[in-house]
Short mmCIF file of C-alpha atoms in Angstrom, two decimals:
data_model
loop_
_atom_site.label_atom_id
_atom_site.label_comp_id
_atom_site.label_asym_id
_atom_site.label_seq_id
_atom_site.Cartn_x
_atom_site.Cartn_y
_atom_site.Cartn_z
CA MET D 722 4.58 4.00 -0.61
CA ALA D 723 1.64 3.35 1.71
CA LYS D 724 2.57 1.85 5.06
CA LYS D 725 -0.14 2.45 7.68
CA VAL D 726 -3.61 1.34 6.57
CA ALA D 727 -6.89 1.93 8.41
CA VAL D 728 -9.37 -0.95 7.96
CA ILE D 729 -12.90 0.09 8.92
CA GLY D 730 -15.01 -2.93 9.82
CA ALA D 731 -14.05 -6.43 10.98
CA GLY D 732 -16.51 -8.51 8.96
CA VAL D 733 -15.48 -10.85 6.14
CA SER D 734 -14.30 -7.89 4.04
CA GLY D 735 -12.26 -6.48 6.90
CA LEU D 736 -10.62 -9.80 7.70
CA SER D 737 -9.67 -10.31 4.04
CA SER D 738 -8.28 -6.78 3.89
CA ILE D 739 -6.15 -7.28 7.00
CA LYS D 740 -4.68 -10.48 5.57
CA CYS D 741 -3.89 -8.84 2.23
CA CYS D 742 -2.26 -5.88 3.99
CA LEU D 743 -0.01 -8.26 5.92
CA ASP D 744 0.79 -10.18 2.71
CA GLU D 745 2.04 -6.90 1.21
CA ASN D 746 3.97 -5.91 4.36
CA LEU D 747 1.59 -3.07 5.19
CA GLU D 748 0.57 -2.17 8.74
CA PRO D 749 -3.23 -2.52 9.18
CA THR D 750 -5.22 -1.15 12.09
CA CYS D 751 -8.80 -2.40 12.22
CA PHE D 752 -11.64 -0.38 13.76
CA GLU D 753 -14.76 -2.35 14.73
CA ARG D 754 -17.74 -0.70 16.44
CA SER D 755 -18.99 -3.95 18.02
CA SER D 756 -17.08 -6.02 20.57
CA ASP D 757 -17.18 -9.32 18.69
CA PHE D 758 -14.09 -9.47 16.56
CA GLY D 759 -10.85 -7.91 16.51
CA GLY D 760 -6.71 -6.88 14.12
CA LEU D 761 -4.72 -5.01 15.50
CA TRP D 762 -8.35 -4.58 16.46
CA LYS D 763 -9.75 -1.68 18.37
CA PHE D 764 -12.89 -3.10 19.96
CA ALA D 765 -16.11 -1.09 20.36
CA THR D 766 -14.61 1.77 18.39
CA THR D 767 -16.80 3.96 16.18
CA VAL D 768 -15.24 5.83 13.27
CA ARG D 769 -16.55 9.41 13.39
CA SER D 770 -14.81 10.94 10.38
CA VAL D 771 -12.39 10.12 7.60
CA THR D 772 -11.05 13.26 5.94
CA LYS D 773 -8.26 14.12 3.53
CA ARG D 774 -5.17 15.74 5.02
CA PRO D 775 -4.32 19.26 3.80
CA ASP D 776 -1.42 17.82 1.79
CA PHE D 777 -3.51 14.96 0.35
CA SER D 778 -2.63 15.73 -3.27
CA GLU D 779 1.04 15.06 -2.45
CA THR D 780 0.83 12.39 0.27
CA GLY D 781 -2.57 10.74 -0.20
CA GLN D 782 -2.92 10.61 3.60
CA TRP D 783 -6.14 10.54 5.64
CA GLU D 784 -7.04 11.71 9.13
CA VAL D 785 -9.28 9.24 10.95
CA VAL D 786 -11.22 10.35 14.04
CA THR D 787 -12.53 7.52 16.25
CA GLU D 788 -14.48 7.33 19.48
CA THR D 789 -14.15 4.69 22.18
CA GLU D 790 -16.27 4.91 25.35
CA GLY D 791 -16.86 8.62 24.79
CA LYS D 792 -13.20 9.44 24.22
CA GLN D 793 -12.10 10.65 20.78
CA ASP D 794 -8.78 9.88 19.15
CA ARG D 795 -7.10 11.07 15.93
CA ALA D 796 -4.64 9.21 13.76
CA VAL D 797 -3.07 9.67 10.33
CA PHE D 798 -3.05 6.81 7.82
CA ASP D 799 -1.43 6.39 4.43
CA ALA D 800 -4.48 4.53 3.09
CA VAL D 801 -8.01 3.56 4.14
CA MET D 802 -10.01 0.42 3.35
CA VAL D 803 -13.74 0.79 4.07
CA CYS D 804 -15.16 -2.66 4.81
CA THR D 805 -18.55 -1.83 6.30
CA GLY D 806 -20.36 -3.75 3.56
CA GLN D 807 -23.88 -3.19 2.28
CA PHE D 808 -25.82 -4.62 5.22
CA LEU D 809 -25.40 -1.67 7.53
CA SER D 810 -28.89 -0.29 8.22
CA PRO D 811 -32.12 -2.29 7.86
CA ARG D 812 -34.54 -1.03 5.21
CA LEU D 813 -38.03 -0.96 6.72
CA PRO D 814 -40.37 0.79 4.24
CA LEU D 815 -43.45 0.89 6.48
CA GLU D 816 -44.88 3.87 4.58
CA SER D 817 -45.30 1.57 1.55
CA PHE D 818 -47.83 -0.58 3.41
CA PRO D 819 -51.27 1.04 3.89
CA GLY D 820 -52.79 0.51 7.33
CA ILE D 821 -49.56 -0.71 8.90
CA HIS D 822 -50.00 1.67 11.86
CA LYS D 823 -53.36 0.09 12.66
CA PHE D 824 -51.79 -3.35 13.06
CA LYS D 825 -51.73 -4.45 16.72
CA GLY D 826 -49.32 -7.34 16.33
CA GLN D 827 -45.52 -7.40 16.50
CA ILE D 828 -43.52 -5.84 13.66
CA LEU D 829 -39.80 -6.39 13.21
CA HIS D 830 -37.03 -6.48 10.61
CA SER D 831 -35.12 -9.70 9.99
CA GLN D 832 -32.03 -8.04 11.51
CA GLU D 833 -33.77 -8.28 14.90
CA TYR D 834 -34.63 -11.97 14.42
CA ARG D 835 -32.38 -14.33 16.34
CA ILE D 836 -34.01 -17.62 17.37
CA PRO D 837 -37.47 -19.07 16.59
CA ASP D 838 -38.45 -20.01 20.17
CA ALA D 839 -40.20 -16.70 20.86
CA PHE D 840 -42.61 -17.32 17.99
CA ARG D 841 -43.91 -20.73 19.02
CA GLY D 842 -47.56 -21.31 18.13
CA LYS D 843 -48.00 -17.94 16.39
CA ARG D 844 -49.34 -17.03 12.97
CA ILE D 845 -46.55 -15.22 11.15
CA LEU D 846 -46.25 -13.25 7.92
CA VAL D 847 -42.80 -12.97 6.35
CA VAL D 848 -42.60 -10.14 3.80
CA GLY D 849 -40.01 -10.55 1.06
CA LEU D 850 -38.66 -13.60 -0.76
CA GLY D 851 -34.90 -13.35 -0.85
CA ASN D 852 -32.41 -15.74 0.71
CA THR D 853 -33.16 -14.28 4.14
CA GLY D 854 -36.93 -14.44 3.69
CA GLY D 855 -36.77 -18.07 2.63
CA ASP D 856 -34.48 -19.04 5.50
CA VAL D 857 -36.56 -17.25 8.16
CA ALA D 858 -39.82 -18.73 6.85
CA VAL D 859 -38.40 -22.27 6.81
CA GLU D 860 -36.95 -22.03 10.32
CA LEU D 861 -40.17 -20.62 11.77
CA SER D 862 -42.35 -23.20 9.99
CA GLY D 863 -41.20 -25.89 12.40
CA ILE D 864 -42.42 -24.02 15.48
CA ALA D 865 -45.14 -21.56 14.38
CA ALA D 866 -48.83 -22.34 13.99
CA GLN D 867 -48.64 -21.14 10.37
CA VAL D 868 -46.20 -19.15 8.23
CA PHE D 869 -47.26 -17.00 5.29
CA LEU D 870 -44.61 -15.86 2.83
CA SER D 871 -45.46 -12.77 0.77
CA THR D 872 -43.65 -11.91 -2.46
CA ARG D 873 -44.22 -9.39 -5.23
CA THR D 874 -41.94 -11.04 -7.78
CA GLY D 875 -41.52 -14.74 -6.98
CA ALA D 876 -38.15 -16.46 -7.24
CA TRP D 877 -36.33 -19.38 -8.79
CA VAL D 878 -35.30 -21.70 -5.97
CA ARG D 879 -32.02 -23.58 -6.24
CA SER D 880 -30.69 -26.37 -4.07
CA ARG D 881 -27.28 -26.20 -2.42
CA SER D 882 -26.42 -29.50 -4.06
CA SER D 883 -26.26 -30.07 -7.79
CA VAL D 884 -25.40 -32.82 -10.28
CA GLY D 885 -24.19 -35.94 -8.49
CA GLY D 886 -24.77 -34.29 -5.11
CA TYR D 887 -21.80 -31.97 -5.47
CA PRO D 888 -22.08 -28.41 -4.06
CA LEU D 889 -23.84 -26.01 -6.41
CA ASN D 890 -20.83 -23.69 -6.70
CA MET D 891 -18.73 -26.55 -8.11
CA MET D 892 -20.90 -26.33 -11.22
CA GLN D 893 -19.59 -22.80 -11.78
CA THR D 894 -17.05 -23.45 -14.54
CA ARG D 895 -15.30 -21.43 -17.22
CA TRP D 896 -16.84 -23.65 -19.87
CA ARG D 897 -20.39 -22.95 -18.67
CA ASN D 898 -19.53 -19.26 -18.34
CA PHE D 899 -18.26 -19.23 -21.92
CA LEU D 900 -21.46 -20.84 -23.21
CA ALA D 901 -23.58 -18.34 -21.28
CA GLN D 902 -21.72 -15.49 -22.99
CA VAL D 903 -21.84 -16.81 -26.56
CA LEU D 904 -25.35 -18.28 -26.58
CA PRO D 905 -28.42 -16.03 -26.88
CA SER D 906 -29.49 -14.80 -23.43
CA ARG D 907 -33.10 -15.86 -24.09
CA PHE D 908 -31.96 -19.43 -24.74
CA VAL D 909 -29.76 -19.46 -21.62
CA SER D 910 -32.67 -18.20 -19.47
CA TRP D 911 -35.10 -20.68 -21.04
CA ASN D 912 -32.73 -23.57 -20.39
CA GLN D 913 -32.14 -22.53 -16.76
CA GLU D 914 -35.87 -22.25 -16.11
CA ARG D 915 -36.50 -25.59 -17.79
CA GLN D 916 -33.90 -27.33 -15.62
CA MET D 917 -35.27 -25.80 -12.40
CA ASN D 918 -38.86 -26.62 -13.29
CA LYS D 919 -37.80 -30.24 -13.85
CA ILE D 920 -37.00 -30.45 -10.13
CA PHE D 921 -40.35 -28.93 -9.18
CA ASN D 922 -42.82 -26.78 -11.07
CA HIS D 923 -42.44 -23.29 -9.60
CA GLU D 924 -45.86 -22.20 -10.81
CA ASN D 925 -47.54 -25.03 -8.87
CA TYR D 926 -45.73 -23.90 -5.72
CA GLY D 927 -46.63 -20.21 -6.08
CA LEU D 928 -43.01 -19.26 -6.71
CA SER D 929 -42.97 -18.44 -10.43
CA ILE D 930 -41.68 -15.03 -11.49
CA ALA D 931 -44.46 -12.48 -11.99
CA LYS D 932 -44.88 -11.23 -15.56
CA GLY D 933 -42.64 -8.27 -16.31
CA LYS D 934 -40.48 -8.82 -13.23
CA LYS D 935 -36.76 -9.46 -13.35
CA PRO D 936 -35.75 -13.09 -12.62
CA LYS D 937 -34.43 -13.62 -9.10
CA PHE D 938 -32.64 -16.68 -7.72
CA ILE D 939 -32.44 -17.87 -4.13
CA VAL D 940 -30.80 -20.90 -2.56
CA ASN D 941 -33.02 -22.96 -0.25
CA ASP D 942 -33.25 -26.73 0.10
CA GLU D 943 -36.27 -26.90 2.40
CA LEU D 944 -38.67 -24.22 1.11
CA PRO D 945 -40.35 -26.40 -1.56
CA THR D 946 -40.90 -29.20 0.97
CA CYS D 947 -42.38 -26.81 3.54
CA ILE D 948 -44.79 -25.46 0.91
CA LEU D 949 -45.68 -29.00 -0.14
CA CYS D 950 -46.41 -29.99 3.47
CA GLY D 951 -48.53 -26.87 4.07
CA LYS D 952 -46.22 -25.43 6.73
CA ILE D 953 -45.63 -22.38 4.53
CA THR D 954 -48.34 -20.70 2.45
CA MET D 955 -47.25 -18.50 -0.45
CA LYS D 956 -49.05 -15.17 -0.81
CA THR D 957 -49.01 -12.22 -3.20
CA SER D 958 -47.88 -8.74 -2.13
CA VAL D 959 -49.62 -7.01 0.77
CA LYS D 960 -52.40 -4.55 -0.09
CA ASP D 961 -53.59 -3.44 3.34
CA PHE D 962 -53.32 -4.03 7.09
CA THR D 963 -56.08 -4.08 9.66
CA GLU D 964 -55.72 -4.48 13.42
CA SER D 965 -55.12 -8.23 13.17
CA SER D 966 -55.55 -9.19 9.51
CA ILE D 967 -53.66 -8.80 6.25
CA VAL D 968 -55.33 -8.11 2.92
CA PHE D 969 -53.34 -9.27 -0.13
CA GLU D 970 -53.35 -8.00 -3.72
CA ASP D 971 -55.30 -11.02 -4.97
CA GLY D 972 -58.13 -10.20 -2.58
CA THR D 973 -57.46 -12.95 -0.05
CA ILE D 974 -57.40 -12.16 3.67
CA GLU D 975 -55.47 -13.86 6.44
CA ALA D 976 -56.84 -13.18 9.91
CA ASN D 977 -55.34 -13.36 13.40
CA ILE D 978 -51.78 -12.56 12.34
CA ASP D 979 -49.54 -12.24 15.40
CA VAL D 980 -46.20 -11.22 13.89
CA VAL D 981 -44.97 -9.55 10.68
CA ILE D 982 -41.28 -9.96 9.83
CA PHE D 983 -39.91 -7.74 7.07
CA THR D 984 -37.00 -9.20 5.09
CA THR D 985 -36.79 -6.11 2.91
CA GLY D 986 -33.05 -5.73 2.75
CA TYR D 987 -30.60 -3.13 3.94
CA GLU D 988 -29.28 0.31 3.10
CA PHE D 989 -25.64 1.30 3.14
CA SER D 990 -24.04 4.65 3.78
CA PHE D 991 -20.74 6.24 4.69
CA PRO D 992 -21.55 8.77 7.44
CA PHE D 993 -17.88 9.35 8.24
CA PHE D 994 -17.13 10.86 4.80
CA GLU D 995 -17.65 14.46 3.70
CA GLU D 996 -19.47 15.46 0.52
CA PRO D 997 -19.06 14.89 -2.39
CA LEU D 998 -17.13 11.75 -1.46
CA LYS D 999 -20.02 10.46 0.67
CA SER D 1000 -22.46 10.50 -2.26
CA LEU D 1001 -19.98 9.19 -4.81
CA CYS D 1002 -19.15 6.11 -2.75
CA THR D 1003 -22.81 5.08 -2.57
CA LYS D 1004 -23.01 4.89 -6.38
CA LYS D 1005 -21.66 1.43 -7.07
CA VAL D 1006 -21.62 1.75 -10.85
CA ILE D 1007 -19.22 4.70 -10.88
CA LEU D 1008 -16.66 3.19 -8.51
CA TYR D 1009 -13.72 2.07 -10.63
CA LYS D 1010 -14.11 -1.72 -10.81
CA ARG D 1011 -16.48 -1.33 -7.85
CA VAL D 1012 -13.55 -0.44 -5.55
CA PHE D 1013 -12.01 3.02 -6.10
CA PRO D 1014 -13.89 6.36 -5.99
CA PRO D 1015 -13.24 8.28 -9.23
CA ASN D 1016 -12.66 11.78 -7.78
CA LEU D 1017 -9.46 11.32 -5.76
CA GLU D 1018 -6.06 12.61 -6.89
CA ARG D 1019 -4.41 9.78 -4.98
CA SER D 1020 -5.73 6.19 -5.03
CA THR D 1021 -5.46 5.61 -1.29
CA LEU D 1022 -9.11 4.88 -0.51
CA ALA D 1023 -10.74 1.54 -1.36
CA ILE D 1024 -14.34 0.42 -0.81
CA ILE D 1025 -14.23 -3.33 -0.15
CA GLY D 1026 -17.26 -5.63 -0.22
CA LEU D 1027 -19.83 -3.28 -1.78
CA ILE D 1028 -20.71 -5.95 -4.36
CA SER D 1029 -23.21 -8.69 -5.10
CA LEU D 1030 -21.86 -11.71 -6.97
CA THR D 1031 -23.23 -14.86 -8.57
CA GLY D 1032 -20.54 -16.68 -6.57
CA SER D 1033 -18.82 -16.43 -3.21
CA ILE D 1034 -18.68 -12.94 -1.70
CA LEU D 1035 -15.73 -14.05 0.45
CA VAL D 1036 -13.62 -14.72 -2.63
CA GLY D 1037 -14.71 -11.43 -4.18
CA THR D 1038 -13.71 -9.32 -1.18
CA GLU D 1039 -10.33 -11.04 -0.94
CA PHE D 1040 -9.52 -10.31 -4.57
CA GLN D 1041 -10.63 -6.70 -4.20
CA ALA D 1042 -8.30 -6.38 -1.22
CA ARG D 1043 -5.42 -8.11 -3.05
CA TRP D 1044 -5.68 -5.58 -5.85
CA ALA D 1045 -6.24 -2.53 -3.60
CA THR D 1046 -3.20 -3.20 -1.42
CA ARG D 1047 -0.98 -3.43 -4.49
CA VAL D 1048 -2.41 -0.14 -5.75
CA PHE D 1049 -1.56 1.41 -2.36
CA LYS D 1050 2.02 0.24 -2.74
CA GLY D 1051 2.30 1.64 -6.27
CA LEU D 1052 2.70 -1.82 -7.82
CA CYS D 1053 -0.53 -1.45 -9.82
CA ASN D 1054 -1.83 1.71 -11.42
CA ILE D 1055 -5.33 2.99 -12.16
CA PRO D 1056 -6.33 5.75 -14.61
CA PRO D 1057 -6.09 9.39 -13.45
CA SER D 1058 -9.04 10.87 -11.59
CA GLN D 1059 -9.90 13.28 -14.42
CA LYS D 1060 -10.46 10.38 -16.80
CA LEU D 1061 -12.40 8.34 -14.23
CA MET D 1062 -14.69 11.28 -13.38
CA ALA D 1063 -15.38 11.96 -17.06
CA GLU D 1064 -16.31 8.32 -17.58
CA ALA D 1065 -18.49 8.31 -14.43
CA ILE D 1066 -20.40 11.45 -15.49
CA LYS D 1067 -20.92 10.03 -18.99
CA LYS D 1068 -22.19 6.73 -17.58
CA GLU D 1069 -24.66 8.51 -15.28
CA GLU D 1070 -26.01 10.54 -18.19
CA LEU D 1071 -26.47 7.43 -20.34
CA ILE D 1072 -28.31 5.70 -17.50
CA LYS D 1073 -30.63 8.69 -17.03
CA ARG D 1074 -31.42 8.72 -20.76
CA GLY D 1075 -32.08 4.98 -20.74
CA VAL D 1076 -29.28 4.28 -23.23
CA ILE D 1077 -27.58 1.82 -20.89
CA LYS D 1078 -28.95 -0.17 -18.00
CA ASP D 1079 -28.37 0.70 -14.35
CA THR D 1080 -26.63 -2.42 -13.07
CA SER D 1081 -26.07 -1.20 -9.50
CA GLN D 1082 -28.62 -3.70 -8.13
CA ASP D 1083 -27.53 -6.59 -10.37
CA LYS D 1084 -25.26 -9.40 -9.32
CA LEU D 1085 -21.91 -9.34 -11.07
CA ASP D 1086 -20.85 -12.47 -12.93
CA PHE D 1087 -18.44 -14.19 -10.55
CA ILE D 1088 -15.87 -15.55 -13.01
CA SER D 1089 -15.79 -12.45 -15.22
CA TYR D 1090 -15.30 -10.13 -12.23
CA MET D 1091 -12.62 -12.31 -10.64
CA ASP D 1092 -10.75 -12.44 -13.95
CA GLU D 1093 -11.04 -8.65 -14.27
CA LEU D 1094 -9.52 -8.03 -10.84
CA THR D 1095 -6.78 -10.64 -11.03
CA GLN D 1096 -5.76 -9.50 -14.49
CA CYS D 1097 -4.87 -6.17 -12.86
CA ILE D 1098 -2.36 -7.87 -10.56
CA GLY D 1099 -1.15 -10.54 -13.00
CA ALA D 1100 -2.78 -13.51 -11.28
CA LYS D 1101 -5.37 -14.46 -13.93
CA PRO D 1102 -4.60 -17.95 -15.30
CA ASN D 1103 -3.45 -18.07 -18.93
CA ILE D 1104 -5.66 -20.89 -20.27
CA PRO D 1105 -4.12 -21.22 -23.79
CA LEU D 1106 -0.61 -21.34 -22.33
CA LEU D 1107 -1.73 -23.90 -19.74
CA PHE D 1108 -3.07 -26.18 -22.49
CA LEU D 1109 0.39 -26.13 -24.08
CA LYS D 1110 2.41 -26.59 -20.88
CA ASP D 1111 0.10 -28.66 -18.66
CA PRO D 1112 -2.95 -30.05 -20.55
CA ARG D 1113 -4.29 -31.97 -17.57
CA LEU D 1114 -4.32 -28.89 -15.36
CA ALA D 1115 -5.70 -26.71 -18.16
CA TRP D 1116 -8.58 -29.14 -18.71
CA GLU D 1117 -9.53 -28.97 -15.03
CA VAL D 1118 -9.19 -25.17 -14.93
CA PHE D 1119 -11.45 -24.70 -17.95
CA PHE D 1120 -14.01 -27.48 -17.48
CA GLY D 1121 -13.79 -27.92 -13.71
CA PRO D 1122 -14.96 -25.70 -10.83
CA CYS D 1123 -13.62 -22.14 -10.91
CA THR D 1124 -12.24 -22.20 -7.38
CA PRO D 1125 -9.85 -19.57 -5.91
CA TYR D 1126 -6.91 -21.97 -6.36
CA GLN D 1127 -6.89 -20.95 -10.05
CA TYR D 1128 -5.78 -17.47 -9.08
CA ARG D 1129 -2.82 -18.82 -7.09
CA LEU D 1130 -1.17 -20.56 -10.05
CA MET D 1131 0.79 -17.50 -11.17
CA GLY D 1132 1.61 -13.91 -10.30
CA PRO D 1133 1.65 -12.29 -6.84
CA GLY D 1134 0.46 -14.65 -4.13
CA ARG D 1135 1.43 -17.72 -6.16
CA TRP D 1136 1.07 -20.95 -4.18
CA ASP D 1137 3.03 -24.12 -5.01
CA GLY D 1138 0.16 -26.32 -3.83
CA ALA D 1139 -2.42 -24.74 -6.16
CA ARG D 1140 -2.00 -27.28 -8.97
CA ASN D 1141 -2.48 -30.28 -6.71
CA ALA D 1142 -5.42 -28.61 -4.97
CA ILE D 1143 -7.17 -28.11 -8.32
CA LEU D 1144 -6.53 -31.66 -9.51
CA THR D 1145 -7.79 -33.23 -6.26
CA GLN D 1146 -10.73 -30.94 -5.45
CA TRP D 1147 -13.43 -33.36 -6.63
CA ASP D 1148 -12.09 -36.21 -4.45
CA ARG D 1149 -11.51 -33.96 -1.44
CA THR D 1150 -15.07 -32.66 -1.65
CA VAL D 1151 -16.64 -36.11 -1.26
CA LYS D 1152 -14.06 -37.66 1.05
CA PRO D 1153 -15.72 -36.40 4.30
CA LEU D 1154 -18.98 -38.00 3.14
CA LYS D 1155 -17.51 -41.48 2.71
CA THR D 1156 -17.93 -42.60 6.30
CA ARG D 1157 -19.57 -45.91 5.35
CA THR D 1158 -17.58 -48.34 3.25
CA VAL D 1159 -19.66 -50.63 1.06
CA PRO D 1160 -17.93 -53.50 -0.80
CA LYS D 1161 -18.34 -53.10 -4.53
CA SER D 1162 -20.17 -55.97 -6.19
CA GLN D 1163 -19.43 -57.37 -9.62
CA GLU D 1164 -21.82 -55.53 -11.89
CA PRO D 1165 -22.10 -55.34 -15.66
CA ALA D 1166 -20.17 -52.44 -17.12
CA SER D 1167 -22.31 -49.38 -17.45
CA LEU D 1168 -23.01 -47.58 -20.71
CA SER D 1169 -20.81 -44.69 -19.63
CA ARG D 1170 -17.90 -47.08 -19.08
CA TYR D 1171 -18.35 -48.56 -22.54
CA LEU D 1172 -18.45 -45.07 -24.03
CA LYS D 1173 -15.25 -44.06 -22.23
CA THR D 1174 -13.46 -47.24 -23.39
CA TRP D 1175 -14.69 -47.56 -26.94
CA GLY D 1176 -16.02 -44.09 -27.76
CA ALA D 1177 -12.82 -42.64 -29.23
CA PRO D 1178 -11.86 -45.71 -31.37
CA VAL D 1179 -15.40 -46.05 -32.73
CA LEU D 1180 -15.50 -42.33 -33.58
CA ILE D 1181 -12.16 -42.54 -35.47
CA VAL D 1182 -13.22 -45.67 -37.42
CA SER D 1183 -16.56 -44.05 -38.29
CA LEU D 1184 -14.86 -40.92 -39.62
CA LEU D 1185 -12.49 -43.06 -41.73
CA LEU D 1186 -15.39 -45.08 -43.17
CA ILE D 1187 -17.33 -41.93 -43.99
CA TYR D 1188 -14.26 -40.46 -45.68
CA LYS D 1189 -13.60 -43.61 -47.74
CA SER D 1190 -17.24 -44.02 -48.69
CA SER D 1191 -17.34 -40.42 -49.96
CA LEU D 1192 -14.27 -41.11 -52.17
CA PHE D 1193 -15.88 -44.29 -53.51
CA LEU D 1194 -19.10 -42.43 -54.28
CA GLU D 1195 -17.20 -39.72 -56.20
CA LEU D 1196 -15.41 -42.46 -58.20
CA VAL D 1197 -18.68 -44.21 -59.11
CA GLN D 1198 -20.27 -40.93 -60.12
CA SER D 1199 -17.34 -40.08 -62.42
CA LYS D 1200 -17.46 -43.54 -64.08
CA LEU D 1201 -21.22 -43.45 -64.64
CA GLN D 1202 -21.40 -39.82 -65.69
CA GLY D 1203 -20.69 -40.65 -69.35
CA ARG D 1204 -23.25 -43.51 -69.49
CA PHE D 1205 -26.24 -42.09 -67.68
CA SER D 1206 -27.97 -38.75 -67.50
CA PRO D 1207 -27.63 -36.74 -64.27
CA SER D 1208 -31.24 -37.51 -63.34
CA ARG D 1209 -30.57 -41.24 -63.51
CA ILE D 1210 -27.40 -40.88 -61.48
CA LEU D 1211 -29.34 -39.08 -58.76
CA TRP D 1212 -31.90 -41.87 -58.83
CA TYR D 1213 -29.25 -44.35 -57.73
CA ILE D 1214 -28.05 -42.08 -54.88
CA PRO D 1215 -30.12 -41.99 -51.66
CA GLN D 1216 -31.87 -38.60 -51.35
CA ASN D 1217 -30.46 -37.89 -47.88
CA SER D 1218 -26.81 -38.34 -48.85
#
C-alpha cells in the first residue's frame, strides 16, 4: 500500500492532489520550484529526476532527486503525482512569421505580460484569439492608443452569464448533455451558432469562424463592446513584418506598431523523466483515462491536470486525484500494462492512418469525463435509482446544474450536506446579488404562472376529450358504414383528422 507520495507542482492540480492524499491517509510531500505556495511544501525546489527504483516491479517505488539553492537531495516515494500542468513553457513560434527579425518594436509572450500601465498610448498587436488573447486585448484597449487583434480562425464568443443572468456553467446540465449526444452533431452546432449570433452577429464583428477551421469558443464579456466602440480592431493572420509595420493576409497594413504580444499558447514537457516514459507522458491520448502512463508494471505514477475540459479544470483535477490516490492504495484497479500498451499502440496506428481522429488537442466533455472517473471509484450518481428514492433530488441532478456536489452523494468522499447543497444552489447563487430590496407590487399573473397552475389540468382534460372523441368517431363510422359508401363517409370526416 502506498504511503509516501511526491506531489510535483503546487498549482491547482497540486493542491487538489495534496487534499486527496490527506483524505486517503497518505503522506504527501509537495515540491514547488517557485516561492509562492507551499504542503508539506518545499519552497524554491526544482525536481531534477524521477526514476524507477531497481525493485520497481515489486515495490512500485520512485527515487526523486531535487535541488534547492544548489544543494541536491534524494528521497524514495511509494507514488508520484505530476501536477506541472500544460502551461509550463511559452510557445513562441517566431520562425512562422516572415520578417519578424526586422521588427524594431517590442515582442513578448503573454506569459511576460503583467499589468497594462507600461503600454499606455502605444499601438499594440495581439496575435492569437483564445481566452488569453481576448482578455489581454480588452485590458489593453482601455489604456493603449489602439489594439489590433489578429486571428487565423476566429472564435465564438460566450458571455460569463447566461439565461436569467445565471453563471454560464450553471447551464451545463445532464439533460442538455444527453440531448447533445442523441441529436445530430450538425444540428447541435447549428443551434449553438444560431443562439450566439442572436446576441451579436459574429460575422459583422470579424469574429466568425474561417471556412474549413474547427469551431473554437472563448469566454469574454467585453470583447464585442470593445470592437463595437473601435477600441479593438479585428485583423486576419499576419503575413509579414517590416521595421514598424505589419502586413496581414488580406493585404491591409497597419503602420507604427509599437508592441506585438503573442498569445500563442504553451508547451508541456517532463524533463525529469527518462525515455521512453518522457515521450509517453506527453501523448495525452494514450494515457489511461488521461492520467496513467500505459507502460508501467505498477500504477504508482499519475499525471494530474494534463487535460482541457468544457467545464471547470479545478473539478477535473480533483476527480483525477481522487481516483489516482485510491489506485495507489489498491482500492481501485486498472488494466495490466501489457493490455494498455497494446491499446495505445493500436490507437496511434489508427490515428496515423486517419481511421480515428486525434483528440489530444480537443476539450473533453466535462460531464462525460467526470462520470467516467467517478464511476471508477463508485461516486457517480445513480440517476434511475434516485428517481425512485428521491424524485425531487433526481430532478435537480438531471435537469439542474451538474455541480461537484453530485459526486458527493454516494461512494467514497460522501458528504451529508450534498443533497441540501444541490437543492439550494439556485437560491444561493443569486443571494449575494440581492443587496437592494424592492417591494413587490400587485401585478397581473404572468403567462408562465398561468401555465404552471393550469397547464397540467388542461393537458389531462384535452387528452381525455381527444380520447373520447376518437371513440365517438369510430362508433359513427361503424353505424354509417352499412348505409354509405366509404367515399361518402370520408366526405363527412375532416381531411386532417
